[in-house]
Every structure is written in C-alpha cells, then in structure tokens.
Amino acid sequence: MLISAQTNLRGKVIDMHENAIQYVSIRLFLQNSDSLIAGTITDQNGEFSFTKISNIWNTIKIDYIGYKQQIIKLNFDEKVSKLNLGNITLVEDDVFLEEISVKGDKGHIEVKVDRNVVIPDSMALNSSSSALELMAKIPGLEVNPLNNSVTIPGKANVLVLINGFARPINLNTIPSEEIEKIEIITNPVSEYDSEYTGVINIVLKKKDLQGFQGTSSIGYYGNSHNDSYVQAEYGRGKIRLFGTYNIYFRNHSRINETIRISYDESNENYRYYSFSKLDKPLELGHFFQYGLDIFINDKNTLNFTGDNKISISDFKTILNTGSYLNNLITDSLNSLKIFRGKYFQDNYSVFYKRHFDDKENEFNVDLNYYRMQFEEKNTFNESYYWLNRNIVRSENSIDHKESINFKTNYSHEISDIFNLQIGYKFYYLNGKNEFFHNTAIQIFRNKESRHSIYFTAILRLKKFDFQFGVREELTLIDIADSIINKYDDLLPSFGILTRLNEKSHLKFNYIRSLIRPRYWMLKPFVYQLDSLNYSVGNPYLLPSREDNFELTYLLRSGGQYFTTALYYNQSTDLFETKADVDKNISTKYTTNDANGYRIGLKLSGTIKQFKIWKLNFYIETSYSMIKDEIEKNSGYSLRYSISSEIGLPWQTYLNISLSSNGKYYDLQGYTKNHFAITGIYLSKKIFKKQGYIFTGVSYPFNEMEFERYESAYNYNTNQKSTIFFRMYILKLSYNFKTGKKIQTLDRELNMERDH
C-alpha cells in the first residue's frame, strides 16, 4: 500500500434488492493486523464517510445482523485524497436468520438533535405482533390499553405518525415485523402544528408493490374487549390498491364513588355522597380505510385515501346519591341514566409527492376533506325518595363538523451538513351543535380559519448538530357571529446536540407550543349530571401557551442505553376546570386564568443480560405549581413503569409489566393512578414467523384504579374510580405476502382526529 497523508473515504451499503441498509458497522483496520483504526455506522440512506483518515489502514470490515460479513482490502495511489467505494452489496445469512430470535440482536438507539431513534431488537420484534405491543416495550413511551393510544409521558399533546405522516390508523393493525425504527421526537420541528409538544414517528420497512399481501388478527379477551382486523394490498404495474377493516369492542364495567364536604358562610356542614356503576358500557366501532397509490414515475406519486368510522355507545349508569346537612340526611336519590351515542366520521384525502434529482429534496401537497356527525342522547329517570316524586328529563346533542386541511411542504438538502424545510398550511372548520334540554333547544355555531407558515434549518457539524425553527400561526375564530377571537403567534424552537464520544451524547432543546381549546370546551351550554351537579362551557377560552426546556444526556453501550433528562415547563393561560359549590350544589366551568410550571427529572433505559433477559424502565419525579389570582396548588409526583422480558425455550417469550402513574396536579387538586401489575403474557412466532400467538392476563391482581382529590376555599372532594380491566387474552395473527420489495409511498393523510 502506497501511503498518502490522509484520505476522505465514503460509500453506501445496500442489500440484494438495492435497498439502503441503516446502522451497518464499518470498521477500518491497521495494515496486516487486527488493530482497529476507526469505525462508524451507515446513516438513514445507507451511506458512511470518514474524513481525513491517516492512510495506515488497508482493510475494511462491514457487519450487520442477518447478513454475511464483507471484507474489503485496498491499495492506495499516493495522489488520491478522496476515495468513493460506491455501492457495497451485503448478502443475507440464511443460517443466521433462522436463529435470530435467540442469537441475533440488532437493537440500537441513535441520537439526533430533535429526537431519539430506537431500532427494536430481535427480542422485542419476535415477542410482539403489532406496533402497539412493540411500543409498550420501549422506555419513554406509554400505551393506554383502554383506547389503544400511545404517548410520551409529560407531553400534553402527542402526534403519532407513520413514515413521517399523520394517518388515522389503529396501531394494532401494523405488524411489528414491518417496523424498521421508532422515532421519539421531544422537540418537534416547526412543520408540526403548534399544539404538539411531542411526536412519535413509526418508520416502516420496504413494502411490496407487485403482487398481493395482507395481515389479519383475531383475539379473545373474555366478553369485555376485542380488537380484530384484516387488511390487504394488491399491486400491479404502477398501481397499488389497499384496504383495512377493523372492529373495535369495549365492555368494561366501572364504579365511581364520590364524597364532597362543603361549608356556607354560617359554617353549616353540607355533605354530598354518590355511588355510580356503569354496568358493561358498550362501545362498538367499525373502521374502514381504503385507497389507491399511483406511481406515475420515479419522481412523482399520487394517492387517494378514504377513511370511514362508524361507532355506537350504549351506557346504563345506576346512580345513588345522598345529601346531608350537619350529618343529617336531607334527601336521597336513585336514578338510571341511559346514554346512547352514534358517531359517523368520513375522511377523504389526496396526496401528491414530487422527488427531484437529488433524492433528499422533495415537494409534497396534501388536501383533506373531513365530515363528522355525532348524536348523543341522555335520558334520566330519577326517584327522590324523601320528596316522594319521580322526574324524567332528557338531554340530546347533535354535532355537525366539516373541515378542510391543505398543506404544502418543501425540503431541500443544500449540502451534506445543511438541510432546509419550508411550508404552508391552511385549515378551515365549520361546526354546529344542537343541544336539546327537555323541550328547549340551543344552537352553537363555530367557525375557525388558520394560516400557518414555518421554516426549519438543521446544521450538522463534526461534533455538533444545530436545529432552529420558527412557526407563525394566524387564527380567526367566529362563535355564533357574536364572539370574535383573533390571535397571531410566533412559535420558535431550538436544539443543540454534542457528541461527547461514540457512546455518550448531550443535547438541549427548547420549543414554544400553543394548545388550543377543544371544540367541546367552547359550547356555552349547561349540562346536568344530577340535581346537585352541573357543568357549563366557555366560548371565550383562548389558547394556552407553554415553553418547554429539556437537557438530556444519553449513554449507550451495545444494545443497552440509559437516558437522563432534566426539564422545565412554563405555562400561561392554562385551561383549568374549577368548581363553585353552594351548599351541596356544584357547578364546574373552565377558565384561562391560571399559570404554572413543572420541573422534573426523567430516567429511562434498557438493560440486557445473558441474551435472553431484558429490562426496560422509565422513572420520573417532578414538582408542579399552578396558581391564579385566588388559588394555588403544588406538589410532588413519582411515576414509573417497568417491563421485563425473558426468552424461553422454543423461541417463546415471557413479558411482565408494572406501572404507577403518579399524580397529575391542577388548580384545585390532583388525580392519582394506583400501582398495578398491568400484564403477564406469553408470546411466540409461528408458521415460519408469519404467524403470532399471544396469551396472558391483564391486571391479574387488581383492577385499574384512580383517585381524584379536590380542595377549594369552601369544599373538598374525594373520588375513587375503578375500571374492571382484568382479562384473559388469547390472540392469533397471521401475515401473508408475495411480491417485489420497493419503497412504500409515504402518504400524509392530514386528517381530523377528534370531535
């Protein structure tokens, strides 16, 4: 080997189908020796580079789990200062793949300035059938089994994306083996709507265009729970058709017990007691998603998607209440509340993507039309024993909502170290609510238009990455042609990442978010729970603003990693639900009067031992303070979640998980979730890993339990809620596919997500 002073080396690693492979290990060795000179891994495009490497090496070793090692030996021309190896193709190791669940582990975490990228290891993939099950095993994520949602602890609003785009999809319908990585974005760039303080992006592997593929799942959860689906895709030429059907069923009974004590000006003692039971409340939904992808050519793709949901609710609540004065009962009430609701939602979206000659540059346009109708009927049959009378009353509500989303986005990779993104989004909402109380009718109309422009720049240097973004939002809200709310917000974000060494990183992030009042919070109607409890909406609510600061240190070693994060959140104009209690009558309403902050420390990580045992943990301790001109509330909270996974013989996995969600503080109290072992499960891949069987029990030793405590100048309330969520589960999934692997179309589907 002829030695020149230094060389810049680069290349790209691909598989047999010419797909880029991420996180491949690239190592340079000393001439005629096993001494390691330098090492790196490939990026998201399969590319790697070494800058100014002294030419004392001549051997490159390329390694990746599931592929045969490739060794390259080179001789240099002393005049060459730049060397491009081009595409390097890895060949799959068939013998290794047969045993990957036991011997292989490609788990990894990559740190970026705005996110942590988690590559699931083989144990997590082989022991999970769906994206939802997989994310329950990732530290720093929290899954709610009641509604199949996933969030980031401590983040007020979290957006879930698929391949970088929002899709209204049940995460149980995404097979775990299709997931390449999960990005946990704690500092969202300005592209995302201002209300989101966290984003979870699920990145899928290559999909099949030609041929037929599908997946299905059916499960038995006793008589109180089900979530089964079937989905299929067919591609031929430049066309791909796809469709999904999901049936959703919940029937978990609930018990609520409330004791409220209040005082009047003469120091009289009033006590309110209630016991209510929702006996097997029915929630049944049918979800359909279907569409067409058109691959016009290598640079242009077009998508049409429809998404329809039909759901019904049927609740029967038995309510027993008592009213006391100075510990003497003054009245008692038994009532039966019958609630029936119907929910219809239609989403239709057109999405266009344009690639340029430089693959890193692209232009997107997304147009979505949304229509929703929600009918709610409440019937109250009340018996007042002490007054010897019966009362029948009703409350009916019909919501109509239409909206249009239009978004255009352009991203440009100016150089290897600098990326620029700009975009514009328009949103329009037209809502109408008809509220019937007995024979009276009230109508609420709400129109909203919003214009957003944004800019984000990312600079990547040798040891530092910088991110800067700014989003401008102009909003106009017209309520009943009489209340006009107009506001213009400038929302900056900033991040800096420094690579201390190959194993440790330190980063600081700041973002300002704007949290808007929900549609239902603005309705100015009086709702009646019983003769002593009322609530009323507030059409004058304005957005709440939050400044988020976070300093994070991450240490990784092999497949293990640990993160420590210190955060501070400052909030103004908080939405706070307050109660005015007059004797035994309570009226709740929401205001913008409160400010507050939360400071905390988060620890999370993964520990692996003996190749068959893994422990995931998340621990957070925090202090919260909230106040307005009259009241103040503060306190500490400790929350944690731990899951342990053990590899058993015959490639079977045992998972045990437990959690305690601590206290959530507001202006007049806090809500506390009790500790629970949330599940004990066994799982195994079958049918050559195309099938999956899952069995176990959720909440085996106690039910879901919550406590609510409120205190103000003249009353205090204690409330306890229990949801009967203990279930024995048996679930079977199966995947089938044929076809040639290509890159899937990342379609945004910028659709509405609530009513």
mmCIF file of N, CA, C and O in Angstrom, residues 299-368:
data_model
loop_
_atom_site.group_PDB
_atom_site.id
_atom_site.type_symbol
_atom_site.label_atom_id
_atom_site.label_comp_id
_atom_site.label_asym_id
_atom_site.label_seq_id
_atom_site.Cartn_x
_atom_site.Cartn_y
_atom_site.Cartn_z
ATOM 1 N N LYS A 299 -40.252 9.945 -9.993
ATOM 2 C CA LYS A 299 -40.221 11.211 -9.268
ATOM 3 C C LYS A 299 -41.585 11.673 -8.785
ATOM 4 O O LYS A 299 -41.667 12.566 -7.943
ATOM 5 N N ASN A 300 -42.661 11.104 -9.282
ATOM 6 C CA ASN A 300 -43.995 11.602 -8.965
ATOM 7 C C ASN A 300 -44.903 10.465 -8.503
ATOM 8 O O ASN A 300 -45.003 9.425 -9.176
ATOM 9 N N THR A 301 -45.555 10.671 -7.371
ATOM 10 C CA THR A 301 -46.512 9.693 -6.844
ATOM 11 C C THR A 301 -47.780 10.424 -6.407
ATOM 12 O O THR A 301 -47.744 11.582 -5.983
ATOM 13 N N LEU A 302 -48.905 9.721 -6.503
ATOM 14 C CA LEU A 302 -50.207 10.288 -6.181
ATOM 15 C C LEU A 302 -50.998 9.266 -5.384
ATOM 16 O O LEU A 302 -50.926 8.065 -5.652
ATOM 17 N N ASN A 303 -51.754 9.757 -4.391
ATOM 18 C CA ASN A 303 -52.536 8.859 -3.547
ATOM 19 C C ASN A 303 -53.933 9.421 -3.301
ATOM 20 O O ASN A 303 -54.109 10.626 -3.111
ATOM 21 N N PHE A 304 -54.933 8.511 -3.312
ATOM 22 C CA PHE A 304 -56.293 8.825 -2.898
ATOM 23 C C PHE A 304 -56.635 7.886 -1.738
ATOM 24 O O PHE A 304 -56.460 6.671 -1.847
ATOM 25 N N THR A 305 -57.151 8.440 -0.647
ATOM 26 C CA THR A 305 -57.467 7.617 0.521
ATOM 27 C C THR A 305 -58.812 8.017 1.112
ATOM 28 O O THR A 305 -59.130 9.208 1.221
ATOM 29 N N GLY A 306 -59.587 7.013 1.482
ATOM 30 C CA GLY A 306 -60.815 7.235 2.227
ATOM 31 C C GLY A 306 -60.722 6.564 3.579
ATOM 32 O O GLY A 306 -60.112 5.499 3.724
ATOM 33 N N ASP A 307 -61.289 7.202 4.584
ATOM 34 C CA ASP A 307 -61.252 6.670 5.944
ATOM 35 C C ASP A 307 -62.611 6.932 6.574
ATOM 36 O O ASP A 307 -63.032 8.088 6.707
ATOM 37 N N ASN A 308 -63.318 5.857 6.946
ATOM 38 C CA ASN A 308 -64.669 5.981 7.496
ATOM 39 C C ASN A 308 -64.758 5.242 8.824
ATOM 40 O O ASN A 308 -64.223 4.146 8.969
ATOM 41 N N LYS A 309 -65.446 5.858 9.770
ATOM 42 C CA LYS A 309 -65.643 5.251 11.082
ATOM 43 C C LYS A 309 -67.120 5.338 11.452
ATOM 44 O O LYS A 309 -67.750 6.380 11.301
ATOM 45 N N ILE A 310 -67.615 4.242 11.956
ATOM 46 C CA ILE A 310 -68.977 4.175 12.473
ATOM 47 C C ILE A 310 -68.895 3.546 13.853
ATOM 48 O O ILE A 310 -68.381 2.432 14.008
ATOM 49 N N SER A 311 -69.364 4.236 14.861
ATOM 50 C CA SER A 311 -69.308 3.667 16.212
ATOM 51 C C SER A 311 -70.584 3.998 16.967
ATOM 52 O O SER A 311 -71.239 5.010 16.711
ATOM 53 N N ILE A 312 -70.918 3.120 17.886
ATOM 54 C CA ILE A 312 -72.086 3.324 18.737
ATOM 55 C C ILE A 312 -71.673 3.137 20.191
ATOM 56 O O ILE A 312 -70.738 2.400 20.502
ATOM 57 N N SER A 313 -72.378 3.838 21.063
ATOM 58 C CA SER A 313 -72.162 3.725 22.508
ATOM 59 C C SER A 313 -73.510 3.516 23.174
ATOM 60 O O SER A 313 -74.503 4.146 22.797
ATOM 61 N N ASP A 314 -73.532 2.654 24.179
ATOM 62 C CA ASP A 314 -74.767 2.368 24.909
ATOM 63 C C ASP A 314 -74.390 2.138 26.372
ATOM 64 O O ASP A 314 -73.892 1.067 26.733
ATOM 65 N N PHE A 315 -74.583 3.168 27.197
ATOM 66 C CA PHE A 315 -74.212 3.108 28.612
ATOM 67 C C PHE A 315 -75.469 3.170 29.473
ATOM 68 O O PHE A 315 -76.388 3.927 29.186
ATOM 69 N N LYS A 316 -75.469 2.391 30.519
ATOM 70 C CA LYS A 316 -76.505 2.486 31.544
ATOM 71 C C LYS A 316 -75.819 2.686 32.890
ATOM 72 O O LYS A 316 -75.072 1.827 33.341
ATOM 73 N N THR A 317 -76.083 3.837 33.501
ATOM 74 C CA THR A 317 -75.442 4.182 34.762
ATOM 75 C C THR A 317 -76.472 4.191 35.880
ATOM 76 O O THR A 317 -77.480 4.900 35.812
ATOM 77 N N ILE A 318 -76.201 3.395 36.888
ATOM 78 C CA ILE A 318 -77.030 3.400 38.097
ATOM 79 C C ILE A 318 -76.380 4.348 39.099
ATOM 80 O O ILE A 318 -75.217 4.169 39.471
ATOM 81 N N LEU A 319 -77.119 5.363 39.535
ATOM 82 C CA LEU A 319 -76.565 6.392 40.410
ATOM 83 C C LEU A 319 -77.375 6.488 41.695
ATOM 84 O O LEU A 319 -78.590 6.670 41.662
ATOM 85 N N ASN A 320 -76.699 6.365 42.828
ATOM 86 C CA ASN A 320 -77.316 6.542 44.148
ATOM 87 C C ASN A 320 -76.619 7.703 44.840
ATOM 88 O O ASN A 320 -75.397 7.694 45.003
ATOM 89 N N THR A 321 -77.387 8.700 45.254
ATOM 90 C CA THR A 321 -76.795 9.868 45.898
ATOM 91 C C THR A 321 -77.541 10.194 47.185
ATOM 92 O O THR A 321 -78.716 9.854 47.369
ATOM 93 N N GLY A 322 -76.810 10.889 48.062
ATOM 94 C CA GLY A 322 -77.404 11.365 49.299
ATOM 95 C C GLY A 322 -76.920 12.763 49.604
ATOM 96 O O GLY A 322 -75.763 13.103 49.332
ATOM 97 N N SER A 323 -77.793 13.583 50.162
ATOM 98 C CA SER A 323 -77.465 14.957 50.530
ATOM 99 C C SER A 323 -77.668 15.110 52.035
ATOM 100 O O SER A 323 -78.705 14.704 52.577
ATOM 101 N N TYR A 324 -76.655 15.723 52.726
ATOM 102 C CA TYR A 324 -76.670 15.807 54.186
ATOM 103 C C TYR A 324 -76.432 17.247 54.627
ATOM 104 O O TYR A 324 -75.681 17.999 53.996
ATOM 105 N N LEU A 325 -77.056 17.616 55.732
ATOM 106 C CA LEU A 325 -76.813 18.884 56.400
ATOM 107 C C LEU A 325 -76.460 18.590 57.851
ATOM 108 O O LEU A 325 -77.267 18.009 58.592
ATOM 109 N N ASN A 326 -75.237 18.986 58.236
ATOM 110 C CA ASN A 326 -74.750 18.706 59.586
ATOM 111 C C ASN A 326 -74.939 17.238 59.953
ATOM 112 O O ASN A 326 -75.430 16.875 61.030
ATOM 113 N N ASN A 327 -74.570 16.372 58.984
ATOM 114 C CA ASN A 327 -74.589 14.918 59.135
ATOM 115 C C ASN A 327 -75.985 14.321 59.213
ATOM 116 O O ASN A 327 -76.134 13.126 59.502
ATOM 117 N N LEU A 328 -77.026 15.111 58.956
ATOM 118 C CA LEU A 328 -78.388 14.593 58.903
ATOM 119 C C LEU A 328 -78.832 14.563 57.450
ATOM 120 O O LEU A 328 -78.730 15.565 56.730
ATOM 121 N N ILE A 329 -79.345 13.435 57.006
ATOM 122 C CA ILE A 329 -79.717 13.296 55.607
ATOM 123 C C ILE A 329 -80.912 14.186 55.287
ATOM 124 O O ILE A 329 -81.883 14.252 56.052
ATOM 125 N N THR A 330 -80.835 14.912 54.187
ATOM 126 C CA THR A 330 -81.918 15.794 53.747
ATOM 127 C C THR A 330 -82.621 15.265 52.500
ATOM 128 O O THR A 330 -83.763 15.625 52.243
ATOM 129 N N ASP A 331 -81.918 14.460 51.730
ATOM 130 C CA ASP A 331 -82.562 13.899 50.545
ATOM 131 C C ASP A 331 -81.730 12.725 50.048
ATOM 132 O O ASP A 331 -80.524 12.643 50.302
ATOM 133 N N SER A 332 -82.356 11.808 49.359
ATOM 134 C CA SER A 332 -81.652 10.713 48.697
ATOM 135 C C SER A 332 -82.287 10.505 47.324
ATOM 136 O O SER A 332 -83.475 10.760 47.131
ATOM 137 N N LEU A 333 -81.460 10.039 46.415
ATOM 138 C CA LEU A 333 -81.901 9.941 45.027
ATOM 139 C C LEU A 333 -81.335 8.683 44.406
ATOM 140 O O LEU A 333 -80.143 8.390 44.530
ATOM 141 N N ASN A 334 -82.198 7.918 43.767
ATOM 142 C CA ASN A 334 -81.770 6.826 42.901
ATOM 143 C C ASN A 334 -82.135 7.209 41.471
ATOM 144 O O ASN A 334 -83.251 7.677 41.212
ATOM 145 N N SER A 335 -81.203 7.002 40.555
ATOM 146 C CA SER A 335 -81.514 7.357 39.175
ATOM 147 C C SER A 335 -80.864 6.365 38.222
ATOM 148 O O SER A 335 -79.868 5.716 38.549
ATOM 149 N N LEU A 336 -81.452 6.275 37.064
ATOM 150 C CA LEU A 336 -80.907 5.467 35.981
ATOM 151 C C LEU A 336 -80.661 6.399 34.799
ATOM 152 O O LEU A 336 -81.592 7.029 34.295
ATOM 153 N N LYS A 337 -79.397 6.497 34.384
ATOM 154 C CA LYS A 337 -79.042 7.322 33.233
ATOM 155 C C LYS A 337 -78.771 6.399 32.057
ATOM 156 O O LYS A 337 -77.938 5.501 32.138
ATOM 157 N N ILE A 338 -79.472 6.621 30.968
ATOM 158 C CA ILE A 338 -79.283 5.839 29.751
ATOM 159 C C ILE A 338 -78.651 6.747 28.694
ATOM 160 O O ILE A 338 -79.223 7.779 28.334
ATOM 161 N N PHE A 339 -77.482 6.382 28.261
ATOM 162 C CA PHE A 339 -76.752 7.169 27.262
ATOM 163 C C PHE A 339 -76.606 6.349 25.992
ATOM 164 O O PHE A 339 -76.165 5.203 26.022
ATOM 165 N N ARG A 340 -76.992 6.946 24.889
ATOM 166 C CA ARG A 340 -76.811 6.306 23.587
ATOM 167 C C ARG A 340 -76.186 7.320 22.639
ATOM 168 O O ARG A 340 -76.642 8.463 22.557
ATOM 169 N N GLY A 341 -75.152 6.882 21.954
ATOM 170 C CA GLY A 341 -74.472 7.773 21.033
ATOM 171 C C GLY A 341 -74.142 7.089 19.721
ATOM 172 O O GLY A 341 -73.873 5.884 19.685
ATOM 173 N N LYS A 342 -74.174 7.864 18.650
ATOM 174 C CA LYS A 342 -73.780 7.376 17.329
ATOM 175 C C LYS A 342 -72.776 8.360 16.747
ATOM 176 O O LYS A 342 -72.971 9.574 16.809
ATOM 177 N N TYR A 343 -71.727 7.795 16.172
ATOM 178 C CA TYR A 343 -70.633 8.626 15.683
ATOM 179 C C TYR A 343 -70.295 8.207 14.259
ATOM 180 O O TYR A 343 -70.011 7.040 13.996
ATOM 181 N N PHE A 344 -70.370 9.168 13.345
ATOM 182 C CA PHE A 344 -70.044 8.919 11.941
ATOM 183 C C PHE A 344 -68.926 9.879 11.533
ATOM 184 O O PHE A 344 -69.032 11.081 11.753
ATOM 185 N N GLN A 345 -67.882 9.332 10.940
ATOM 186 C CA GLN A 345 -66.765 10.165 10.512
ATOM 187 C C GLN A 345 -66.315 9.747 9.121
ATOM 188 O O GLN A 345 -66.168 8.560 8.832
ATOM 189 N N ASP A 346 -66.113 10.728 8.252
ATOM 190 C CA ASP A 346 -65.625 10.479 6.894
ATOM 191 C C ASP A 346 -64.421 11.374 6.634
ATOM 192 O O ASP A 346 -64.498 12.598 6.814
ATOM 193 N N ASN A 347 -63.330 10.778 6.218
ATOM 194 C CA ASN A 347 -62.127 11.493 5.817
ATOM 195 C C ASN A 347 -61.798 11.109 4.380
ATOM 196 O O ASN A 347 -61.770 9.919 4.044
ATOM 197 N N TYR A 348 -61.508 12.108 3.558
ATOM 198 C CA TYR A 348 -61.076 11.845 2.190
ATOM 199 C C TYR A 348 -59.856 12.717 1.905
ATOM 200 O O TYR A 348 -59.870 13.924 2.170
ATOM 201 N N SER A 349 -58.805 12.085 1.382
ATOM 202 C CA SER A 349 -57.548 12.799 1.234
ATOM 203 C C SER A 349 -56.924 12.519 -0.125
ATOM 204 O O SER A 349 -56.997 11.399 -0.644
ATOM 205 N N VAL A 350 -56.291 13.553 -0.685
ATOM 206 C CA VAL A 350 -55.491 13.446 -1.903
ATOM 207 C C VAL A 350 -54.085 13.915 -1.554
ATOM 208 O O VAL A 350 -53.906 15.005 -0.998
ATOM 209 N N PHE A 351 -53.097 13.078 -1.877
ATOM 210 C CA PHE A 351 -51.718 13.402 -1.512
ATOM 211 C C PHE A 351 -50.808 13.234 -2.723
ATOM 212 O O PHE A 351 -50.863 12.214 -3.414
ATOM 213 N N TYR A 352 -49.982 14.254 -2.963
ATOM 214 C CA TYR A 352 -49.052 14.232 -4.097
ATOM 215 C C TYR A 352 -47.635 14.460 -3.580
ATOM 216 O O TYR A 352 -47.402 15.325 -2.724
ATOM 217 N N LYS A 353 -46.688 13.672 -4.091
ATOM 218 C CA LYS A 353 -45.283 13.832 -3.719
ATOM 219 C C LYS A 353 -44.438 13.922 -4.982
ATOM 220 O O LYS A 353 -44.607 13.131 -5.917
ATOM 221 N N ARG A 354 -43.499 14.873 -4.965
ATOM 222 C CA ARG A 354 -42.574 15.072 -6.083
ATOM 223 C C ARG A 354 -41.143 14.973 -5.574
ATOM 224 O O ARG A 354 -40.741 15.690 -4.655
ATOM 225 N N HIS A 355 -40.380 14.024 -6.125
ATOM 226 C CA HIS A 355 -38.954 13.916 -5.848
ATOM 227 C C HIS A 355 -38.177 14.654 -6.934
ATOM 228 O O HIS A 355 -38.595 14.693 -8.094
ATOM 229 N N PHE A 356 -37.033 15.197 -6.554
ATOM 230 C CA PHE A 356 -36.160 15.859 -7.512
ATOM 231 C C PHE A 356 -34.950 14.975 -7.790
ATOM 232 O O PHE A 356 -34.824 13.870 -7.258
ATOM 233 N N ASP A 357 -34.053 15.461 -8.641
ATOM 234 C CA ASP A 357 -32.887 14.651 -8.997
ATOM 235 C C ASP A 357 -32.085 14.267 -7.768
ATOM 236 O O ASP A 357 -31.574 13.158 -7.655
ATOM 237 N N ASP A 358 -31.959 15.217 -6.839
ATOM 238 C CA ASP A 358 -31.335 14.912 -5.556
ATOM 239 C C ASP A 358 -32.390 14.243 -4.686
ATOM 240 O O ASP A 358 -33.415 14.838 -4.356
ATOM 241 N N LYS A 359 -32.170 12.993 -4.306
ATOM 242 C CA LYS A 359 -33.190 12.216 -3.600
ATOM 243 C C LYS A 359 -33.580 12.830 -2.259
ATOM 244 O O LYS A 359 -34.626 12.508 -1.709
ATOM 245 N N GLU A 360 -32.722 13.695 -1.710
ATOM 246 C CA GLU A 360 -33.032 14.287 -0.419
ATOM 247 C C GLU A 360 -33.999 15.466 -0.545
ATOM 248 O O GLU A 360 -34.472 15.978 0.460
ATOM 249 N N ASN A 361 -34.279 15.913 -1.751
ATOM 250 C CA ASN A 361 -35.160 17.051 -1.963
ATOM 251 C C ASN A 361 -36.518 16.555 -2.442
ATOM 252 O O ASN A 361 -36.603 15.736 -3.347
ATOM 253 N N GLU A 362 -37.597 17.077 -1.827
ATOM 254 C CA GLU A 362 -38.923 16.655 -2.231
ATOM 255 C C GLU A 362 -39.936 17.750 -1.945
ATOM 256 O O GLU A 362 -39.727 18.628 -1.105
ATOM 257 N N PHE A 363 -41.051 17.665 -2.672
ATOM 258 C CA PHE A 363 -42.144 18.621 -2.556
ATOM 259 C C PHE A 363 -43.435 17.836 -2.375
ATOM 260 O O PHE A 363 -43.720 16.906 -3.134
ATOM 261 N N ASN A 364 -44.229 18.192 -1.346
ATOM 262 C CA ASN A 364 -45.463 17.475 -1.029
ATOM 263 C C ASN A 364 -46.650 18.429 -1.041
ATOM 264 O O ASN A 364 -46.538 19.588 -0.616
ATOM 265 N N VAL A 365 -47.795 17.927 -1.481
ATOM 266 C CA VAL A 365 -49.059 18.651 -1.388
ATOM 267 C C VAL A 365 -50.107 17.689 -0.846
ATOM 268 O O VAL A 365 -50.236 16.567 -1.339
ATOM 269 N N ASP A 366 -50.849 18.124 0.166
ATOM 270 C CA ASP A 366 -51.870 17.265 0.771
ATOM 271 C C ASP A 366 -53.164 18.058 0.936
ATOM 272 O O ASP A 366 -53.153 19.184 1.455
ATOM 273 N N LEU A 367 -54.276 17.485 0.475
ATOM 274 C CA LEU A 367 -55.586 18.107 0.614
ATOM 275 C C LEU A 367 -56.532 17.099 1.246
ATOM 276 O O LEU A 367 -56.633 15.959 0.795
ATOM 277 N N ASN A 368 -57.216 17.523 2.307
ATOM 278 C CA ASN A 368 -58.095 16.617 3.042
ATOM 279 C C ASN A 368 -59.438 17.281 3.311
ATOM 280 O O ASN A 368 -59.499 18.453 3.695
#
